[in-house]
CSV table of C-alpha atoms in Angstrom, one decimal:
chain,number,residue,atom,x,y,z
A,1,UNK,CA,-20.5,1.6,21.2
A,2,UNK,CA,-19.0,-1.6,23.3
A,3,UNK,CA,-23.0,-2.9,23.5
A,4,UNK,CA,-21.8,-6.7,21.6
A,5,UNK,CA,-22.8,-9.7,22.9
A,6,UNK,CA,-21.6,-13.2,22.7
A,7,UNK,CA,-24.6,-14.6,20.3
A,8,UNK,CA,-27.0,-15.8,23.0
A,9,UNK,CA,-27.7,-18.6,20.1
A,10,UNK,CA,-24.0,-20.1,20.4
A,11,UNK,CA,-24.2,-20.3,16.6
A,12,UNK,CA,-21.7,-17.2,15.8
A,13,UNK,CA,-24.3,-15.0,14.0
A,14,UNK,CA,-23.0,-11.8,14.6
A,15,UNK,CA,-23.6,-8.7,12.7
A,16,UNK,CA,-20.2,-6.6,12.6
A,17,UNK,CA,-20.6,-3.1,11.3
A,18,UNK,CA,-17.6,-1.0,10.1
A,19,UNK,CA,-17.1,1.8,8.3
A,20,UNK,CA,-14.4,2.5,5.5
A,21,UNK,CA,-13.1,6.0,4.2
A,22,UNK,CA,-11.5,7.1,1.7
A,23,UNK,CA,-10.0,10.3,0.0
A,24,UNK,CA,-12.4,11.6,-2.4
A,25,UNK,CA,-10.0,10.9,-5.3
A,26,UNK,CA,-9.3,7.3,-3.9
A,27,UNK,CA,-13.0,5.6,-4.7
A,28,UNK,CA,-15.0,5.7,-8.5
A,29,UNK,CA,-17.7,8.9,-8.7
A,30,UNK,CA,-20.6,6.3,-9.2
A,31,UNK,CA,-21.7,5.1,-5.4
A,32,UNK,CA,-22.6,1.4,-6.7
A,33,UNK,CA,-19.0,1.6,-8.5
A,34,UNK,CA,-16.9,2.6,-5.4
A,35,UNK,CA,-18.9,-0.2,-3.3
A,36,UNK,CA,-18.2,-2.9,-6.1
A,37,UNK,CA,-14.1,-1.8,-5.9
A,38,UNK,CA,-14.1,-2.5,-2.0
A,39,UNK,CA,-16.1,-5.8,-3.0
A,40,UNK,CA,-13.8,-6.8,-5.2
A,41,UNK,CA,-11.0,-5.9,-3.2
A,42,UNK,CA,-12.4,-8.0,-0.3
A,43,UNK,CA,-12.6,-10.9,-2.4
A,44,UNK,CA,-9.2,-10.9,-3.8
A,45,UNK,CA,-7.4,-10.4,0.0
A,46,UNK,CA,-9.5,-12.2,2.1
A,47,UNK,CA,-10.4,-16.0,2.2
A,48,UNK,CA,-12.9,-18.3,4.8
A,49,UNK,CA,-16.2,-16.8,3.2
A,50,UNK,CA,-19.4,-18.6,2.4
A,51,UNK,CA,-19.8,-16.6,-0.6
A,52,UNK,CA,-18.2,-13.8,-2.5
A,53,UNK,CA,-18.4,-10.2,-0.9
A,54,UNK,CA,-21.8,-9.0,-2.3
A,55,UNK,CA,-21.7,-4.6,-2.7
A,56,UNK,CA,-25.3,-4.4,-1.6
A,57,UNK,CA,-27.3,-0.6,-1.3
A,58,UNK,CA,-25.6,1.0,2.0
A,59,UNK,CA,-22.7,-1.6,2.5
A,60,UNK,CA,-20.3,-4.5,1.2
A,61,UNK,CA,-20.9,-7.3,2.8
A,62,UNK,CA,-18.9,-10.6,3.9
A,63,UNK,CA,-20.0,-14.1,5.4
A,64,UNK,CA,-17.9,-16.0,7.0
A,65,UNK,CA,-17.9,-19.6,7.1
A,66,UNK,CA,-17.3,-19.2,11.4
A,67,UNK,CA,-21.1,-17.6,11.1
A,68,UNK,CA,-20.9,-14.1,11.5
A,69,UNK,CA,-21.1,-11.3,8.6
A,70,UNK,CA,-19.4,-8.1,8.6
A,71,UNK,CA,-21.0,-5.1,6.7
A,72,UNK,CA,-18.4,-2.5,5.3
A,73,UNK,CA,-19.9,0.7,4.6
A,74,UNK,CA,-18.1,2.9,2.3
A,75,UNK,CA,-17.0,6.5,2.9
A,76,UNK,CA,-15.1,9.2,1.4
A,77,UNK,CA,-14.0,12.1,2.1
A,78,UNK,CA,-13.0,15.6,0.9
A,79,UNK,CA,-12.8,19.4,1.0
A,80,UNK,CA,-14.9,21.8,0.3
A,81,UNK,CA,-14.7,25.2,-1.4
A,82,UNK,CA,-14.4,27.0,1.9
A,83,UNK,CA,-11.9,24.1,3.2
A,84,UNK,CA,-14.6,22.3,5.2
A,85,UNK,CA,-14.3,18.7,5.6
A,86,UNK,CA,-16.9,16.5,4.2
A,87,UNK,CA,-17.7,12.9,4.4
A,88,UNK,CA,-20.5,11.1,2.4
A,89,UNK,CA,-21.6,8.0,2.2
A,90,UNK,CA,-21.8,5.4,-1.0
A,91,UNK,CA,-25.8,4.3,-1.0
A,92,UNK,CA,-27.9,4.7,-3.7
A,93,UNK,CA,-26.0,7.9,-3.8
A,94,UNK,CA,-23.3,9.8,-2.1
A,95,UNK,CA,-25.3,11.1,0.8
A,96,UNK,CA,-23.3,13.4,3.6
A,97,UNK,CA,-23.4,11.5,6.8
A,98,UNK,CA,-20.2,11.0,9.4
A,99,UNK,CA,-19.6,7.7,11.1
A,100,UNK,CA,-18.4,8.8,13.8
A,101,UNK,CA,-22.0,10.5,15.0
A,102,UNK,CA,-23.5,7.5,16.0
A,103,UNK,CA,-20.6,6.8,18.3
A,104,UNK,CA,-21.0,10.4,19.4
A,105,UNK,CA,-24.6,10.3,20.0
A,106,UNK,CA,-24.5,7.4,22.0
A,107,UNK,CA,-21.1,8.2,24.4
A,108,UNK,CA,-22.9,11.1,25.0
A,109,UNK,CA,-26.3,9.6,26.0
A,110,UNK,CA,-24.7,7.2,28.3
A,111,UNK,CA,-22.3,10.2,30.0
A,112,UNK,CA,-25.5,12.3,30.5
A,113,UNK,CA,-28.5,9.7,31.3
A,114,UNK,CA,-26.9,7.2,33.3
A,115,UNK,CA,-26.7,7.7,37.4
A,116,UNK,CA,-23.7,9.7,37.9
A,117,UNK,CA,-20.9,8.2,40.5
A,118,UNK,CA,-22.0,9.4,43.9
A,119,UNK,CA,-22.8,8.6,47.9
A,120,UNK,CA,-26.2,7.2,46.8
A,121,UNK,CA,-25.5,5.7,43.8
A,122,UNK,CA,-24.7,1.6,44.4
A,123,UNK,CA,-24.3,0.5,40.2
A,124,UNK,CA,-21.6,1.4,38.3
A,125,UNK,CA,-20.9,4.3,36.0
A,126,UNK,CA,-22.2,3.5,32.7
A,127,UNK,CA,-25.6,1.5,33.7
A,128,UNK,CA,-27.4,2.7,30.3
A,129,UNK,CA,-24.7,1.0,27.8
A,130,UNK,CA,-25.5,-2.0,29.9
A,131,UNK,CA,-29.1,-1.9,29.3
A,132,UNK,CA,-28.5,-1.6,25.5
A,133,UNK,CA,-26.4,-4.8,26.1
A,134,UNK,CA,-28.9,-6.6,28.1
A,135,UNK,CA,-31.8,-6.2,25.6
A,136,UNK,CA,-29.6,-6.5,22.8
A,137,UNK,CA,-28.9,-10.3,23.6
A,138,UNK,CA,-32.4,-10.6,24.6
A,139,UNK,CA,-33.7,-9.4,21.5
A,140,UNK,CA,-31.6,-12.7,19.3
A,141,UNK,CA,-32.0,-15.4,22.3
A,142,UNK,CA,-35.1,-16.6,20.2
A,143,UNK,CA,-34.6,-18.0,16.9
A,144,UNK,CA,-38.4,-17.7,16.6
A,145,UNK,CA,-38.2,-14.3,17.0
A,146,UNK,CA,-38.3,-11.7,14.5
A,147,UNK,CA,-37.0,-7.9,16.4
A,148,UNK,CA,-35.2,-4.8,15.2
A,149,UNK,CA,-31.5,-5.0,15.0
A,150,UNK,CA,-28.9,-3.6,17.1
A,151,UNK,CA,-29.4,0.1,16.4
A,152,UNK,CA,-33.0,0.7,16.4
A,153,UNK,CA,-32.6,-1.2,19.8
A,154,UNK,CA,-30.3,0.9,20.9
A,155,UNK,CA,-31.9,4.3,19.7
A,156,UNK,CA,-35.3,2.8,21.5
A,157,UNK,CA,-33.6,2.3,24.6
A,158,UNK,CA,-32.2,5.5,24.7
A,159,UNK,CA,-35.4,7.0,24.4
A,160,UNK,CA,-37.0,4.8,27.1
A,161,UNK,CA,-34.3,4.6,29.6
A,162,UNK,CA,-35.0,5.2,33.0
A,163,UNK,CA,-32.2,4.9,35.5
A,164,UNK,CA,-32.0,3.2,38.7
A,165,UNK,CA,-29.4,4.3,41.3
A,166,UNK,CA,-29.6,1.2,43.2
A,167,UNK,CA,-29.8,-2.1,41.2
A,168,UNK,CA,-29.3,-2.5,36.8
A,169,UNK,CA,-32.3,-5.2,37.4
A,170,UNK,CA,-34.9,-2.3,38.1
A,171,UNK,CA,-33.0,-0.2,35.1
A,172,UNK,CA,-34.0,-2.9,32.8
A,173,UNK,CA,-37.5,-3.2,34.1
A,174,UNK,CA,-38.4,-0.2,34.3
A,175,UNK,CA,-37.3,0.5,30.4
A,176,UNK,CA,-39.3,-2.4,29.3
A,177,UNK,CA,-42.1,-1.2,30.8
A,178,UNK,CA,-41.4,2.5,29.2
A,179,UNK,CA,-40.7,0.7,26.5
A,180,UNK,CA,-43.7,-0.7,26.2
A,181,UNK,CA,-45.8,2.1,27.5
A,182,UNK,CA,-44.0,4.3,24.5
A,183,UNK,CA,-44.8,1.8,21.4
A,184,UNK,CA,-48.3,1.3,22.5
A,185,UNK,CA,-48.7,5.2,22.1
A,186,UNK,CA,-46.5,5.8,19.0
A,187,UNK,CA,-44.9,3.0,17.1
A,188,UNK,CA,-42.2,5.2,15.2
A,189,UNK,CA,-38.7,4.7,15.6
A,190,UNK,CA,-36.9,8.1,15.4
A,191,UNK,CA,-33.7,8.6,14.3
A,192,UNK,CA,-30.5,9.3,16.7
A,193,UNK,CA,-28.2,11.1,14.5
A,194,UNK,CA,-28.6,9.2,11.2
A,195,UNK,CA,-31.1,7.4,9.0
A,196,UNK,CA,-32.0,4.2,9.8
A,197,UNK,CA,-30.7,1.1,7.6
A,198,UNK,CA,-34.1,0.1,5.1
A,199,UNK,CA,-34.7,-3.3,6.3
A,200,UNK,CA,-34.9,-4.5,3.1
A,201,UNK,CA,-31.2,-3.9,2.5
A,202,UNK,CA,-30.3,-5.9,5.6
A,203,UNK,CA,-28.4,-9.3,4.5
A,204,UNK,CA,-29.9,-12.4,4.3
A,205,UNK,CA,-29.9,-14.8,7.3
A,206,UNK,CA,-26.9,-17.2,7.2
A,207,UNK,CA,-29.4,-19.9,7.3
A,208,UNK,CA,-30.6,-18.8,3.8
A,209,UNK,CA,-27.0,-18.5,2.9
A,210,UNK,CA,-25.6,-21.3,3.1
C-alpha cells in the first residue's frame, strides 16, 4: 500500500504485515498446525528476537529486539474441481480470502478518488495515499493514545476522503472533519475487501514484551 511511516515515536515500533503462501500440500490440514510449522520454522532460521515466534489466531508473529514486530499470516493455496484457483487463510480455520485484495482495493481507490493530473490540478497524483500516510503517523505520535491500527485507518479514510485540487493541507482537513462528521452519525467501521483483524488477536505492545 506504500502508506509506512517512520515511527513518529523514534522508538522503532513498527507493525510489518506479510503474507506467506503455500501449495495446499506444503502446510499441515489443521490451521493452528500449519501456523505452529511457520513458527517453528521462524525460530530455527532467524535470530535478534525478544522472544520466540508466537503462532497466534490470524498470524505468526516475531519481535525484534530493534522494536518492531512483523506478523506473518499464513496462506495456502490450491485447485479446485473445476481448476479454479483458491487461497485460504490459516485462522481459527482455513477461511478463503486473497492477499492480494487489500492491495487491490486500495490502488484502486487512490487511482479513482484522488484529483486526476490536470490544468487545474496544483498537488501531485496520488494525494489520497498521502492522506492515509499523514493520519497514519498521526494516529501513533501519542503514546497516550489508544487509536485503530493501520487498516481500519486506512479503510476510514477511504471512506471519508475528500480531495482537494489545490493544496494536501485542505485534503487532510477536510477528511478529519468528514471524518468526524461520519463517526458521530455511525460509529461502524466497514470492511474494504476483507474482515477486519479482532483486536483482541492484535500482539502485545513491546512495552509489555519485554
Amino acid at each position: 500500500m506504500h502508506t509506512l511511516n517512520q515511527d513518529p515515536r523514534d522508538d522503532n515500533d513498527y507493525d510489518i504485515d506479510v503474507a506467506l503462501l503455500f501449495q495446499r500440500n506444503a502446510l499441515p490440514e489443521d490451521p493452528r498446525a500449519a501456523r505452529q510449522r511457520v513458527a517453528d520454522a521462524l525460530g530455527k532460521r532467524c535470530t535478534n528476537f525478544t522472544q520466540e515466534p508466537s503462532a497466534r489466531t490470524n498470524a505468526v508473529t516475531v519481535w525484534y529486539a530493534e522494536g518492531y514486530h512483523v506478523d506473518f499470516a499464513v496462506f495456502r493455496s490450491y485447485s479446485d474441481d473445476f481448476g479454479r484457483e483458491k487461497i485460504e487463510h490459516a485462522s481459527t480455520d482455513w477461511k478463503e480470502r486473497n492477499p492480494q485484495e487489500i492491495n487491490d482495493w486500495f490502488r484502486k481507490a487512490v487511482a479513482t478518488k484522488s484529483p486526476s493530473l490536470g490544468l487545474l490540478t496544483k498537488v501531485p497524483e496520488g494525494q489520497l495515499r498521502r492522506i492515509v500516510r499523514f493520519l497514519k503517523w498521526s494516529t501513533r505520535s501519542r503514546p497516550s493514545w489508544s487509536l485503530p491500527g493501520g487498516l481500519i485507518v486506512s479503510s476510514l479514510v477511504v471512506e471519508c476522503y475528500r480531495p482537494s485540487f489545490e493544496r494536501d493541507d485542505v485534503a487532510l482537513y477536510d477528511r478529519v472533519v468528514a471524518l468526524r462528521n461520519c463517526l458521530a452519525l455511525d460509529s461502524t467501521i466497514r470492511r474494504c475487501t476483507i474482515p477486519l483483524i479482532d483486536p483482541s488477536s492484535r500482539p502485545t505492545p513491546k512495552s509489555q514484551t519485554k
